[in-house]
Short mmCIF file of C-alpha atoms and ligand atoms in Angstrom, two decimals:
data_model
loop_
_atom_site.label_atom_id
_atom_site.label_comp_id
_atom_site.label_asym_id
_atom_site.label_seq_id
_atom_site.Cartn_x
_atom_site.Cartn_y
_atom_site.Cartn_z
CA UNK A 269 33.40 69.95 -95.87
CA UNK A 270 35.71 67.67 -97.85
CA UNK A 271 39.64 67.92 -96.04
CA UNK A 272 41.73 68.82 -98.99
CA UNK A 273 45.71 70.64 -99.49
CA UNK A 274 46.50 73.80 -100.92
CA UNK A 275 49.35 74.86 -102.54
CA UNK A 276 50.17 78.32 -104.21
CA UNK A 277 51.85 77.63 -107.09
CA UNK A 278 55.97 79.78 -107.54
CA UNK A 279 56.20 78.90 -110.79
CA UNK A 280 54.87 77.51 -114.02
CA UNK A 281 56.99 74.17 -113.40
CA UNK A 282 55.88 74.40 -109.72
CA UNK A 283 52.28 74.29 -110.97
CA UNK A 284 52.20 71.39 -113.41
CA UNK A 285 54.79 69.35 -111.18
CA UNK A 286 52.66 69.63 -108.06
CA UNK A 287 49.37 68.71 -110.29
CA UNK A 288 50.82 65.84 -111.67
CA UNK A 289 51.83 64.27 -108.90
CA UNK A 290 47.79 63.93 -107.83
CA UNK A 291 45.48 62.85 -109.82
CA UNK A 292 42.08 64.36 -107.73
CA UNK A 293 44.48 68.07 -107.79
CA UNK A 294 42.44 71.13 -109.68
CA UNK A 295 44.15 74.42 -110.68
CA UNK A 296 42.29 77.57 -109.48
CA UNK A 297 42.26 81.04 -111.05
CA UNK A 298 38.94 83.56 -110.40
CA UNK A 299 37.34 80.16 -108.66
CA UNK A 300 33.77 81.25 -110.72
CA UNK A 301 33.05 77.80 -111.87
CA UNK A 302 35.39 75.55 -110.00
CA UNK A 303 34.00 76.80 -106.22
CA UNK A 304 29.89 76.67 -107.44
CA UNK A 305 30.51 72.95 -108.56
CA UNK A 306 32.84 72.14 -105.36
CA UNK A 307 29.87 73.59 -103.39
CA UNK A 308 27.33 71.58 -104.94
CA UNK A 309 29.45 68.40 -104.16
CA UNK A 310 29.91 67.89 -108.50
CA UNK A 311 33.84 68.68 -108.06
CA UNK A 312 36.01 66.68 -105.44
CA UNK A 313 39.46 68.19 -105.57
CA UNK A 314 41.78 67.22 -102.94
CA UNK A 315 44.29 69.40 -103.61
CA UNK A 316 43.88 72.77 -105.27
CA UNK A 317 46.82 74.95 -106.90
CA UNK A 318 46.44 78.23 -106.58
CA UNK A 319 47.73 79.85 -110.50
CA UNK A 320 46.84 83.61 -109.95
CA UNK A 321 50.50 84.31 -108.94
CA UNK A 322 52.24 82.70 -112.46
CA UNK A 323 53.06 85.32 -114.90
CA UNK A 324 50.19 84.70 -117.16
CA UNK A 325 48.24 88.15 -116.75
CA UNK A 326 49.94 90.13 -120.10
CA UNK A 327 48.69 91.36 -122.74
CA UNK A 328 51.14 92.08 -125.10
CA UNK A 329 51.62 91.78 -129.66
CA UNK A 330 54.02 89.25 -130.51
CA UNK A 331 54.76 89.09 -133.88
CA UNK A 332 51.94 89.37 -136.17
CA UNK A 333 49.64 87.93 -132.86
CA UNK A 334 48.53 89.41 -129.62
CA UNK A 335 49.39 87.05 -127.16
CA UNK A 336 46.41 87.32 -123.97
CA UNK A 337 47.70 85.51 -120.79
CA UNK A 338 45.33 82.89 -119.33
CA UNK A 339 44.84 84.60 -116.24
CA UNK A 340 43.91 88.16 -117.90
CA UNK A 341 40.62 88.55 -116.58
CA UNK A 342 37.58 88.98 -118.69
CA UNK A 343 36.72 92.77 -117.65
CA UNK A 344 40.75 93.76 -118.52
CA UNK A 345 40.22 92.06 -121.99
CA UNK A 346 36.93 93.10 -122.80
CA UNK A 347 38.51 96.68 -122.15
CA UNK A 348 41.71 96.49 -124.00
CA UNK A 349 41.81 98.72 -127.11
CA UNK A 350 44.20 96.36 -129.05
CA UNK A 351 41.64 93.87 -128.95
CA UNK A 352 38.57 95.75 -129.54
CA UNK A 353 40.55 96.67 -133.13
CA UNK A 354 42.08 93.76 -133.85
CA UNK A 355 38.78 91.44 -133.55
CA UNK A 356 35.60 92.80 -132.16
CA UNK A 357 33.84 90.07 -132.07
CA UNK A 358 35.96 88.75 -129.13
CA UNK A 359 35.67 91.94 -126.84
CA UNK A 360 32.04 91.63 -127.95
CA UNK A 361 32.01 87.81 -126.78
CA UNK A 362 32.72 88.89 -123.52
CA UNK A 363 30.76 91.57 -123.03
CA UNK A 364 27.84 89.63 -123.44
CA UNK A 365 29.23 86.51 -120.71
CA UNK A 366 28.42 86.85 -117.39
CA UNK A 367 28.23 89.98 -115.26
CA UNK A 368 31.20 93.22 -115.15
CA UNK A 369 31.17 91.54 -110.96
CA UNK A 370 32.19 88.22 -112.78
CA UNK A 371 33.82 89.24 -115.13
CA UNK A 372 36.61 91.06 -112.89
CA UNK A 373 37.11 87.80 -111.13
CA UNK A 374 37.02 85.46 -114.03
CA UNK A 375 40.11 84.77 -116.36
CA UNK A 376 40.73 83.59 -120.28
CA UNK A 377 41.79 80.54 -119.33
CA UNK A 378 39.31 79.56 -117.18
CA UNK A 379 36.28 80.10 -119.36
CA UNK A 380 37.39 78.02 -121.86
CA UNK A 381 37.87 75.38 -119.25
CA UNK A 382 34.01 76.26 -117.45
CA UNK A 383 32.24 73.03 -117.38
CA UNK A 384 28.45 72.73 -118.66
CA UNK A 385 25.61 74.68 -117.68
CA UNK A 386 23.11 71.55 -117.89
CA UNK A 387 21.19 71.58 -114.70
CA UNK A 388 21.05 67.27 -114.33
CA UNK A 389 25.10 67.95 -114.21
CA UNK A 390 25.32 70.33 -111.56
CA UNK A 391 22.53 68.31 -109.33
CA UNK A 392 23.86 65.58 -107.87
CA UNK A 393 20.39 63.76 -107.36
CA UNK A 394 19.84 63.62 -110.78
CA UNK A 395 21.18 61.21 -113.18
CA UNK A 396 24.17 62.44 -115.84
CA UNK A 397 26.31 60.44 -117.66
CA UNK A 398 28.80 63.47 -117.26
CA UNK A 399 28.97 63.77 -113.74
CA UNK A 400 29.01 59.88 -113.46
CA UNK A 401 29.62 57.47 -116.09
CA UNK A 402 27.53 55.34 -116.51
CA UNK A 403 24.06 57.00 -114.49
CA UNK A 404 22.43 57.78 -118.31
CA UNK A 405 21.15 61.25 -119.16
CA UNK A 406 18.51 63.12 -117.61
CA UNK A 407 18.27 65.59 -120.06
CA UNK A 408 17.70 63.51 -123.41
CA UNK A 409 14.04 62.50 -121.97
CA UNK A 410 13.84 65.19 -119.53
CA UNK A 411 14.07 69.02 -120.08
CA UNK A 412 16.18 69.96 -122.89
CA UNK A 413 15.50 73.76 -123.90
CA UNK A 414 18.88 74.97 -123.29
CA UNK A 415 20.65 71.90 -125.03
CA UNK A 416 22.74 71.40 -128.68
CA UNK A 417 21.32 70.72 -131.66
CA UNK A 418 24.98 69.71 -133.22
CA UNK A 419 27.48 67.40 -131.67
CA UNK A 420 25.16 65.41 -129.41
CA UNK A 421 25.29 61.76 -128.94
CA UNK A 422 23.04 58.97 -127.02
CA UNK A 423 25.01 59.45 -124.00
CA UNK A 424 25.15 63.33 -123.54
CA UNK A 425 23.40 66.90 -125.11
CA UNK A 426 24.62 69.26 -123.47
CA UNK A 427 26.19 72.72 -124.71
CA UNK A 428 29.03 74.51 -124.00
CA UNK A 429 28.75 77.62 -122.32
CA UNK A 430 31.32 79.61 -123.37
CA UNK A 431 30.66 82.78 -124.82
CA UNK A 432 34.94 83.52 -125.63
CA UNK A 433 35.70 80.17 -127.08
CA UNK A 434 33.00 80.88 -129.82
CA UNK A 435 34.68 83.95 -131.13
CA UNK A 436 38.30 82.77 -130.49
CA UNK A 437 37.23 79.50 -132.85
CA UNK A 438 36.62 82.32 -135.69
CA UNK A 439 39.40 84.34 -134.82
CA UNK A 440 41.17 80.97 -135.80
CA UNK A 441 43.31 81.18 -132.56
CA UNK A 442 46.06 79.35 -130.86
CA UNK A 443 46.91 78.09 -127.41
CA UNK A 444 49.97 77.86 -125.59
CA UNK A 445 49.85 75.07 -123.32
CA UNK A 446 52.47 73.77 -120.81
CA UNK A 447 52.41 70.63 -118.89
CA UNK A 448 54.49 67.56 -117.89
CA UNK A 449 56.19 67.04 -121.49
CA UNK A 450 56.43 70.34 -121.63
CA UNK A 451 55.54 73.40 -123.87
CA UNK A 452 52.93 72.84 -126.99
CA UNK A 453 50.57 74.75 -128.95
CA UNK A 454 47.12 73.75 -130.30
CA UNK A 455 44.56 75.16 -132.19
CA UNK A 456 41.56 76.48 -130.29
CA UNK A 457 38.85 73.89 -132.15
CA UNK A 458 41.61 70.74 -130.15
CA UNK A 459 40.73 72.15 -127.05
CA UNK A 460 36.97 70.70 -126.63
CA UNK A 461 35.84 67.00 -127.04
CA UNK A 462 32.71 66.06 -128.18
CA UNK A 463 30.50 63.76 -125.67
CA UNK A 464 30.25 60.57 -128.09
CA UNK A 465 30.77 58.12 -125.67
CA UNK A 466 32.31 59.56 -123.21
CA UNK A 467 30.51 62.24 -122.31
CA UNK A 468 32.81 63.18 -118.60
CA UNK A 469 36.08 63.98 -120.47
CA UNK A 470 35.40 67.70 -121.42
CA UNK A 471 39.25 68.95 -123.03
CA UNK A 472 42.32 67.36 -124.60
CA UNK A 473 44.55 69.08 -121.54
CA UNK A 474 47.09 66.42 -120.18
CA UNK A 475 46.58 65.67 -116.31
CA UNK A 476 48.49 69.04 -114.97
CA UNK A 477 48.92 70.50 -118.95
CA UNK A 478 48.11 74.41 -117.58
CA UNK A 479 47.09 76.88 -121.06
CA UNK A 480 48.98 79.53 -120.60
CA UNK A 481 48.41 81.83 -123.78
CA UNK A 482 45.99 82.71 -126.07
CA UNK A 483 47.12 83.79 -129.41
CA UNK A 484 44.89 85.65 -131.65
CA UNK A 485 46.20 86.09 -135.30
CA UNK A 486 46.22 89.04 -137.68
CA UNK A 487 43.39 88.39 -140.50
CA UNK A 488 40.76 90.08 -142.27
CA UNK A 489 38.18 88.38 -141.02
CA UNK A 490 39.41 88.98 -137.52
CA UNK A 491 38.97 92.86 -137.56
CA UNK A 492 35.61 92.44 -139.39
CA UNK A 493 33.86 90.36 -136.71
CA UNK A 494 30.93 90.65 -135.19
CA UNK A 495 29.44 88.28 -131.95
CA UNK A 496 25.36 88.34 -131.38
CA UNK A 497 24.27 86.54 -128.91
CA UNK A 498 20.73 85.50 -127.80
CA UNK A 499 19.37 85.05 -124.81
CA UNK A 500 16.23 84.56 -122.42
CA UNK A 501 17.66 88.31 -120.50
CA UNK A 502 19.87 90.94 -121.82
CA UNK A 503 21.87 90.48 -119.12
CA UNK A 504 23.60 87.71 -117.15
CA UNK A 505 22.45 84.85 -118.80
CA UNK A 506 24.33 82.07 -120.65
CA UNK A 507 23.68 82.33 -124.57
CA UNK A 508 20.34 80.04 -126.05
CA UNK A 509 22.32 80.81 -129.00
CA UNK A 510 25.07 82.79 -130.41
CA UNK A 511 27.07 83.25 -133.65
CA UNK A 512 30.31 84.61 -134.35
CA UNK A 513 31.16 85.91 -137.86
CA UNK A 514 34.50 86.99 -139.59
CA UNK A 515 34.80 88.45 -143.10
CA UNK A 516 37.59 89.86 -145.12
CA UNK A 517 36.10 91.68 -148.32
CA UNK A 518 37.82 92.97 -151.12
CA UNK A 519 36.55 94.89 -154.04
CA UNK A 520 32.93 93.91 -152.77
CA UNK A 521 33.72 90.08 -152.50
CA UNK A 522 33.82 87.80 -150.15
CA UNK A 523 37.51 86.36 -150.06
CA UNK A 524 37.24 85.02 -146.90
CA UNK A 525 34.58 83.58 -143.96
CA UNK A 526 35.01 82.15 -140.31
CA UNK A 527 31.21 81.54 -138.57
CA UNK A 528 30.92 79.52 -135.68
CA UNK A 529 27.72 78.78 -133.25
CA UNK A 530 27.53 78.78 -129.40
CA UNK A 531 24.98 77.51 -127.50
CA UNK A 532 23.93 75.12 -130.25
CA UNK A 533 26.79 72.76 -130.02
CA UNK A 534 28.24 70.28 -127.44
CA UNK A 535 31.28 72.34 -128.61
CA UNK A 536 31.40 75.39 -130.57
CA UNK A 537 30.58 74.61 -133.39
CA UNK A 538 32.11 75.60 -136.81
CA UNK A 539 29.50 76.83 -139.74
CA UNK A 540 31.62 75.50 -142.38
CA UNK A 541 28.68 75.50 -145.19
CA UNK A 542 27.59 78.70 -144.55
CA UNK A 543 31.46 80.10 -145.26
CA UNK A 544 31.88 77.84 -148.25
CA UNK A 545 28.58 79.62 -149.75
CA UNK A 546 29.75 82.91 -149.19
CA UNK A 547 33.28 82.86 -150.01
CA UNK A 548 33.79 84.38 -153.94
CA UNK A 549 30.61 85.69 -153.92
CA UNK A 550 29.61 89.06 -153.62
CA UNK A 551 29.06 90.68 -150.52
CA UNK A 552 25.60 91.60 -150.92
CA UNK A 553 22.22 90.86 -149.72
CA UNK A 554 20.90 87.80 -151.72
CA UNK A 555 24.26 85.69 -150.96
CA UNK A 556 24.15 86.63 -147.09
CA UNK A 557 20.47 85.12 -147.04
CA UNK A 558 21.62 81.89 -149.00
CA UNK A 559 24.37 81.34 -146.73
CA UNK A 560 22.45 81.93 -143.57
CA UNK A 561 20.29 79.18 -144.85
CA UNK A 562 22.74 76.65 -144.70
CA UNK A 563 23.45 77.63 -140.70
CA UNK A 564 21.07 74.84 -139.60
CA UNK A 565 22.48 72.14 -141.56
CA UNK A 566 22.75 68.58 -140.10
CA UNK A 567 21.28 70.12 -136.97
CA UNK A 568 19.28 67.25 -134.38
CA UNK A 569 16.82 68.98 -132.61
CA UNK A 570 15.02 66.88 -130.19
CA UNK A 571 11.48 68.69 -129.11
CA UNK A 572 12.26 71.01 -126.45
CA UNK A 573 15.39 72.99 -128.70
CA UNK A 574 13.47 72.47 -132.23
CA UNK A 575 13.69 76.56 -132.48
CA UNK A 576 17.31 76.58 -132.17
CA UNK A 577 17.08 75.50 -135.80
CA UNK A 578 15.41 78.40 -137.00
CA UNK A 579 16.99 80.82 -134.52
CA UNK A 580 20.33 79.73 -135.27
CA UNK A 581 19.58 80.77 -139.25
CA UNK A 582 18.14 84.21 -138.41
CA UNK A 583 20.95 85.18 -135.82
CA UNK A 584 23.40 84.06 -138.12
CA UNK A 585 22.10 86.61 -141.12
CA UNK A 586 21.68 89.93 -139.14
CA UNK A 587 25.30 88.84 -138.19
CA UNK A 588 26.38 88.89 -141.44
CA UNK A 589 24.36 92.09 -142.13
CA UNK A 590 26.13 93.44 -139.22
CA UNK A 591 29.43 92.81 -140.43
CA UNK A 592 28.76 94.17 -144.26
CA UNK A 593 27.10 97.21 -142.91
CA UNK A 594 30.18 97.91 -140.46
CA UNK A 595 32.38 97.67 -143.97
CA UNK A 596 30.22 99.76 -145.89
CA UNK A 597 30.49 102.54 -143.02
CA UNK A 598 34.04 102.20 -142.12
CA UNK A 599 34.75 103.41 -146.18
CA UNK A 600 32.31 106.38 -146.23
C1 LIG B 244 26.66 83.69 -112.59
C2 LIG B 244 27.58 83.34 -113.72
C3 LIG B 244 27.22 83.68 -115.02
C4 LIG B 244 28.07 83.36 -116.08
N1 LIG B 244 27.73 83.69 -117.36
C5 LIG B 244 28.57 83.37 -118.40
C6 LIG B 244 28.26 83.70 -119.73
O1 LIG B 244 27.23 84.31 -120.04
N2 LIG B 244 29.14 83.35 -120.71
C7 LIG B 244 30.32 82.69 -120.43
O2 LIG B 244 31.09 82.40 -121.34
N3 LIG B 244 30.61 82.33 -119.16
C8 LIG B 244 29.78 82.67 -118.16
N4 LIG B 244 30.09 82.31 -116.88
C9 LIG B 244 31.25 81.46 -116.66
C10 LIG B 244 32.45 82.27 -116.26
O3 LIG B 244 32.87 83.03 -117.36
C11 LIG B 244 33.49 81.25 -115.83
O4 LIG B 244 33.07 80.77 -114.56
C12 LIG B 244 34.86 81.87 -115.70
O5 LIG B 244 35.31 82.42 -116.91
C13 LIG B 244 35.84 80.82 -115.22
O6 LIG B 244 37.09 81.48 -115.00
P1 LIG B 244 37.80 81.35 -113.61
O7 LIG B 244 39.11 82.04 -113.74
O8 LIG B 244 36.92 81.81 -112.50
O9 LIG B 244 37.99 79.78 -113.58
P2 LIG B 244 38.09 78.77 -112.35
O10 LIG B 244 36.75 78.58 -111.75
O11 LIG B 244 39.21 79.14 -111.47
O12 LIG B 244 38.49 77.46 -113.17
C14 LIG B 244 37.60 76.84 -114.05
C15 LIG B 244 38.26 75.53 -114.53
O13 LIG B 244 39.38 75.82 -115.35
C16 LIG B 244 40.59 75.26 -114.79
N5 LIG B 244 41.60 76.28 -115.07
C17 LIG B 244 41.53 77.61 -114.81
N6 LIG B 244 42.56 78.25 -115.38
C18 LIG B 244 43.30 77.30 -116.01
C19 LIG B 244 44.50 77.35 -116.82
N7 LIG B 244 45.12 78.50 -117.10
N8 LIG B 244 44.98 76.17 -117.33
C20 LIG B 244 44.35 75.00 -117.07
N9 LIG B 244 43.22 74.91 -116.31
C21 LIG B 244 42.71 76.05 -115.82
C22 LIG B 244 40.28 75.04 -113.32
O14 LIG B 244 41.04 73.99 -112.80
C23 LIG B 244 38.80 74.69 -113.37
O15 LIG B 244 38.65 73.36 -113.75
C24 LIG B 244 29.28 82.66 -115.81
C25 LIG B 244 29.64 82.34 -114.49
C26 LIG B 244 28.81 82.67 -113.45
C27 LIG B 244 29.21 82.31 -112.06
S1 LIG B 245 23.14 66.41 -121.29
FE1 LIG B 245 25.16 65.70 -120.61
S2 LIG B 245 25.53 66.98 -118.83
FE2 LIG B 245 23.32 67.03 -119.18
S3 LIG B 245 22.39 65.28 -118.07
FE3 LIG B 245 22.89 64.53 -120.08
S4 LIG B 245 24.93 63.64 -119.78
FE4 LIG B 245 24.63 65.05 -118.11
#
């Protein structure tokens, strides 16, 4: 057992003043991911600030958003009726993460933050450029099923788990962040970085920079969403693959398009070809199958996630079938 301090955070300045002043401190809301990885000996905090006291746990419309505290827990999300109509496909993202036991413990903020799945990172015998800079990458020449096909580089392949972050990229939300220069807001897609070449620097956070909001817009494409996500079990598993789609139709046409990939990128990853072939076009069969085509676009398979490819395209059209066929019966 590694000695380390705890402090329960009295405020939001109390919080990010405390973290800032050590470097090795970690904030802790449900614990889900940060206590598995402290177990395993992968995270070394020595000093942990408790957050579940802040006032971060509303849910509330503000404006023409609804603003979802980082420390609303998954299960009071997935259950709140102002999000299930405003965008579907986010109540529908969690749904599908974890288990309901989980998901009671586990908070917004903290999934976005959930570091990778990849099973070299969370060994510590095994060699990961993640973990430690500089020990190269198990999984490039090793075993690779789960990994990205977009986003990868020499130095790391692995995907991002999240299952929320997916839809909330296509729901084209915010974040409210507050940290040592205090308040700022970023767009959801600024959160993640990339491996390239550094592969252990997982966010754009600030040390100490807590997120304390989510804010999901008002758009057409938010309320006609849908989130599929596929998996080796129907149940508590993280996603092989998953796709998020948004579409706001008018007079049968496409006027708008948000798609977005999980489990196929080392971030979520935007399908910005498949919206630019849908959008003008009507909202009908034969453009849904071109755009679907285009999901697997610049995708870099290496031989163990070659399927993704293929998956990724078919997931991606009964998604937008989903979505159409949701319109059509929502008008008869
Ligand atoms: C068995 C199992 C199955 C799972 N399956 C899925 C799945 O299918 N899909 C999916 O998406 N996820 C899945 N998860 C991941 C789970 O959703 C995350 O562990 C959980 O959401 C993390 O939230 P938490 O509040 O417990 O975070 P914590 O473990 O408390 O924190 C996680 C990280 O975020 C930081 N942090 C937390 N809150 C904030 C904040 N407000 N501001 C800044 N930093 C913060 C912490 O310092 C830590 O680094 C699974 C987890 C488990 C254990
Ligand atoms: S894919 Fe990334 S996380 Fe996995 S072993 Fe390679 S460097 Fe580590």
């Amino acid at each position: 057992m590694q000695p380390f301090q705890f402090h329960r955070a009295a405020s939001l300045q109390d919080a990010v003043r405390t973290a800032s002043s050590q470097p090795t401190a970690a904030f802790i809301a449900g614990g889900s991911d940060l206590l598995p990885l402290w177990k395993a000996d992968v995270a070394h905090p020595t000093m942990i600030i408790d957050i579940t006291q802040l006032p971060l746990a509303l849910v509330e419309l503000r404006g023409s958003d609804l603003a979802l505290g980082a420390l609303v827990t998954m299960s009071t999300a997935a259950s709140h009726p102002l999000l299930l109509e405003r965008c579907p496909a986010i109540v529908q993202a969690l749904l599908a993460s974890a288990s309901p036991q989980v998901r009671n413990l586990a908070t917004l903020g903290g999934n976005l933050l959930q570091r990778t799945r990849c099973s070299y990172f969370r060994h510590r015998a095994l060699p990961c450029n993640k973990r430690e800079p500089g020990s190269g990458c198990g999984a490039l020449q090793g075993e690779h099923r789960q990994h990205a096909i977009f986003g990868t580089s020499n130095h790391c392949i692995a995907a991002h788990a999240s299952d929320l972050a997916v839809a909330l990229l296509v729901a084209d939300a915010r974040l409210r962040l507050y940290g040592p220069a205090g308040e700022r807001h970023i767009h959801v897609s600024e959160l993640l970085l990339p491996p390239a070449a550094q592969p252990h620097r997982d966010h754009t956070l600030e040390p100490g920079e807590l997120i304390t909001e989510i804010l999901v817009p008002e758009a057409p494409w938010t309320r006609r969403s849908h989130y599929l996500k596929m998996r080796d079990r129907a149940a508590f598993e993280f996603a092989l693959m998953s796709v998020a789609v948004g579409l706001g139709i008018e007079d049968g046409v496409v006027r708008s398009a948000r798609i977005a990939a999980g489990g196929v990128g080392t971030v979520p990853w935007r399908l910005g070809a498949c919206e630019s072939l849908l959008i003008g076009q009507p909202a009908a069969s034969d453009s849904l199958a071109r755009a679907a085509q285009a999901a697997a676009e610049h995708a870099a398979p290496l031989t163990h996630n070659a399927f993704k490819a293929t998956l990724l395209q078919r997931a991606t059209l009964r998604a937008l079938h989903t979505v159409l066929a949701d319109q059509i019966e929502s008008r008869s």
